[in-house]
Amino acid sequence: MASMIVISTTAVPDHVRGALSRWLIEPTAGLYVGTVSARVRDELWNAVAASVADGAAVCIHPADTEQGFNIRTAGERRRHVLDYDGLQLIALKSQQPQEAS
């Protein structure tokens, strides 16, 4: 069964953007939205995650969870996903260096 997905990309190679635009629409730069099967979603995400290079990407898709969706990330991001008893929450990485004690 097909379901809606959202993929957000930052500084990914052009060939990744091309692959995503074959299956999804790009309503704004780096944001892709569409309705695809789970198999296509997984294949697209595998291609993005393998090719993200110095960029970053996030995929949000429906899932049978308490929240009703799942979040996948690839690349180095300031925000990262934490699993807290089955809930996916966002945490910010500190950019300030730790002071020596």
PDB file of C-alpha atoms in Angstrom, residues 12-99:
ATOM      1  CA  VAL A  12      23.379  16.653  -1.173  1.00  0.00           C
ATOM      2  CA  PRO A  13      24.915  15.827  -4.568  1.00  0.00           C
ATOM      3  CA  ASP A  14      22.899  16.634  -7.708  1.00  0.00           C
ATOM      4  CA  HIS A  15      22.425  12.962  -8.618  1.00  0.00           C
ATOM      5  CA  VAL A  16      20.603  12.399  -5.294  1.00  0.00           C
ATOM      6  CA  ARG A  17      18.271  15.292  -6.027  1.00  0.00           C
ATOM      7  CA  GLY A  18      17.647  13.864  -9.498  1.00  0.00           C
ATOM      8  CA  ALA A  19      16.813  10.416  -8.121  1.00  0.00           C
ATOM      9  CA  LEU A  20      14.363  11.898  -5.622  1.00  0.00           C
ATOM     10  CA  SER A  21      12.681  14.131  -8.204  1.00  0.00           C
ATOM     11  CA  ARG A  22      11.867  11.092 -10.363  1.00  0.00           C
ATOM     12  CA  TRP A  23       9.521   9.785  -7.676  1.00  0.00           C
ATOM     13  CA  LEU A  24       8.599  12.830  -5.584  1.00  0.00           C
ATOM     14  CA  ILE A  25       7.753  16.497  -6.135  1.00  0.00           C
ATOM     15  CA  GLU A  26      10.002  19.277  -4.832  1.00  0.00           C
ATOM     16  CA  PRO A  27       7.692  22.075  -3.585  1.00  0.00           C
ATOM     17  CA  THR A  28      10.670  24.014  -2.225  1.00  0.00           C
ATOM     18  CA  ALA A  29      14.424  23.537  -2.541  1.00  0.00           C
ATOM     19  CA  GLY A  30      15.523  20.348  -0.803  1.00  0.00           C
ATOM     20  CA  LEU A  31      12.041  19.272   0.327  1.00  0.00           C
ATOM     21  CA  TYR A  32      10.513  16.260  -1.427  1.00  0.00           C
ATOM     22  CA  VAL A  33       6.955  14.997  -0.927  1.00  0.00           C
ATOM     23  CA  GLY A  34       5.106  12.126  -2.514  1.00  0.00           C
ATOM     24  CA  THR A  35       3.132   8.932  -2.194  1.00  0.00           C
ATOM     25  CA  VAL A  36       5.114   5.757  -2.832  1.00  0.00           C
ATOM     26  CA  SER A  37       5.141   2.137  -1.740  1.00  0.00           C
ATOM     27  CA  ALA A  38       7.243   1.009   1.219  1.00  0.00           C
ATOM     28  CA  ARG A  39       9.649  -0.727  -1.155  1.00  0.00           C
ATOM     29  CA  VAL A  40      10.214   2.428  -3.237  1.00  0.00           C
ATOM     30  CA  ARG A  41      10.540   4.494  -0.040  1.00  0.00           C
ATOM     31  CA  ASP A  42      13.203   2.138   1.326  1.00  0.00           C
ATOM     32  CA  GLU A  43      15.114   2.044  -1.972  1.00  0.00           C
ATOM     33  CA  LEU A  44      15.050   5.847  -2.242  1.00  0.00           C
ATOM     34  CA  TRP A  45      16.211   6.221   1.349  1.00  0.00           C
ATOM     35  CA  ASN A  46      19.033   3.696   0.857  1.00  0.00           C
ATOM     36  CA  ALA A  47      20.231   5.683  -2.169  1.00  0.00           C
ATOM     37  CA  VAL A  48      20.049   8.978  -0.255  1.00  0.00           C
ATOM     38  CA  ALA A  49      21.773   7.633   2.861  1.00  0.00           C
ATOM     39  CA  ALA A  50      24.578   6.067   0.808  1.00  0.00           C
ATOM     40  CA  SER A  51      25.216   9.266  -1.185  1.00  0.00           C
ATOM     41  CA  VAL A  52      24.643  12.062   1.321  1.00  0.00           C
ATOM     42  CA  ALA A  53      28.412  12.895   1.457  1.00  0.00           C
ATOM     43  CA  ASP A  54      28.863  16.127   3.466  1.00  0.00           C
ATOM     44  CA  GLY A  55      25.150  16.909   3.353  1.00  0.00           C
ATOM     45  CA  ALA A  56      22.272  15.705   5.483  1.00  0.00           C
ATOM     46  CA  ALA A  57      18.829  14.217   4.963  1.00  0.00           C
ATOM     47  CA  VAL A  58      15.699  13.400   6.970  1.00  0.00           C
ATOM     48  CA  CYS A  59      12.873  11.076   5.942  1.00  0.00           C
ATOM     49  CA  ILE A  60       9.497  11.045   7.694  1.00  0.00           C
ATOM     50  CA  HIS A  61       6.987   8.351   6.817  1.00  0.00           C
ATOM     51  CA  PRO A  62       3.919   6.699   8.355  1.00  0.00           C
ATOM     52  CA  ALA A  63       4.584   3.820  10.729  1.00  0.00           C
ATOM     53  CA  ASP A  64       2.629   1.663  13.158  1.00  0.00           C
ATOM     54  CA  THR A  65       3.918   3.515  16.232  1.00  0.00           C
ATOM     55  CA  GLU A  66       2.365   5.577  18.993  1.00  0.00           C
ATOM     56  CA  GLN A  67       3.254   8.765  17.073  1.00  0.00           C
ATOM     57  CA  GLY A  68       2.031   7.381  13.757  1.00  0.00           C
ATOM     58  CA  PHE A  69       5.298   8.105  11.922  1.00  0.00           C
ATOM     59  CA  ASN A  70       8.979   7.207  11.826  1.00  0.00           C
ATOM     60  CA  ILE A  71      11.984   9.520  11.383  1.00  0.00           C
ATOM     61  CA  ARG A  72      15.180   8.446   9.600  1.00  0.00           C
ATOM     62  CA  THR A  73      18.292  10.610   9.356  1.00  0.00           C
ATOM     63  CA  ALA A  74      21.535  10.487   7.393  1.00  0.00           C
ATOM     64  CA  GLY A  75      24.592  12.716   7.508  1.00  0.00           C
ATOM     65  CA  GLU A  76      25.900  14.988  10.220  1.00  0.00           C
ATOM     66  CA  ARG A  77      23.145  17.090  11.730  1.00  0.00           C
ATOM     67  CA  ARG A  78      22.909  19.361  14.749  1.00  0.00           C
ATOM     68  CA  ARG A  79      19.579  17.763  15.602  1.00  0.00           C
ATOM     69  CA  HIS A  80      19.434  14.038  16.187  1.00  0.00           C
ATOM     70  CA  VAL A  81      16.644  11.608  16.958  1.00  0.00           C
ATOM     71  CA  LEU A  82      16.415   9.939  20.358  1.00  0.00           C
ATOM     72  CA  ASP A  83      14.214   6.952  21.090  1.00  0.00           C
ATOM     73  CA  TYR A  84      12.580   7.497  24.464  1.00  0.00           C
ATOM     74  CA  ASP A  85      10.449   4.471  25.358  1.00  0.00           C
ATOM     75  CA  GLY A  86       9.220   4.149  21.781  1.00  0.00           C
ATOM     76  CA  LEU A  87       8.752   7.870  21.154  1.00  0.00           C
ATOM     77  CA  GLN A  88      11.095   9.580  18.743  1.00  0.00           C
ATOM     78  CA  LEU A  89      12.218  12.909  20.169  1.00  0.00           C
ATOM     79  CA  ILE A  90      14.631  15.516  18.790  1.00  0.00           C
ATOM     80  CA  ALA A  91      17.716  16.589  20.740  1.00  0.00           C
ATOM     81  CA  LEU A  92      20.152  19.351  19.863  1.00  0.00           C
ATOM     82  CA  LYS A  93      23.878  18.686  19.944  1.00  0.00           C
ATOM     83  CA  SER A  94      25.825  21.292  21.846  1.00  0.00           C
ATOM     84  CA  GLN A  95      28.137  23.344  19.630  1.00  0.00           C
ATOM     85  CA  GLN A  96      30.028  24.839  22.548  1.00  0.00           C
ATOM     86  CA  PRO A  97      33.269  23.063  23.480  1.00  0.00           C
ATOM     87  CA  GLN A  98      33.350  21.504  26.951  1.00  0.00           C
ATOM     88  CA  GLU A  99      35.482  23.411  29.457  1.00  0.00           C
TER      89      GLU A  99
END
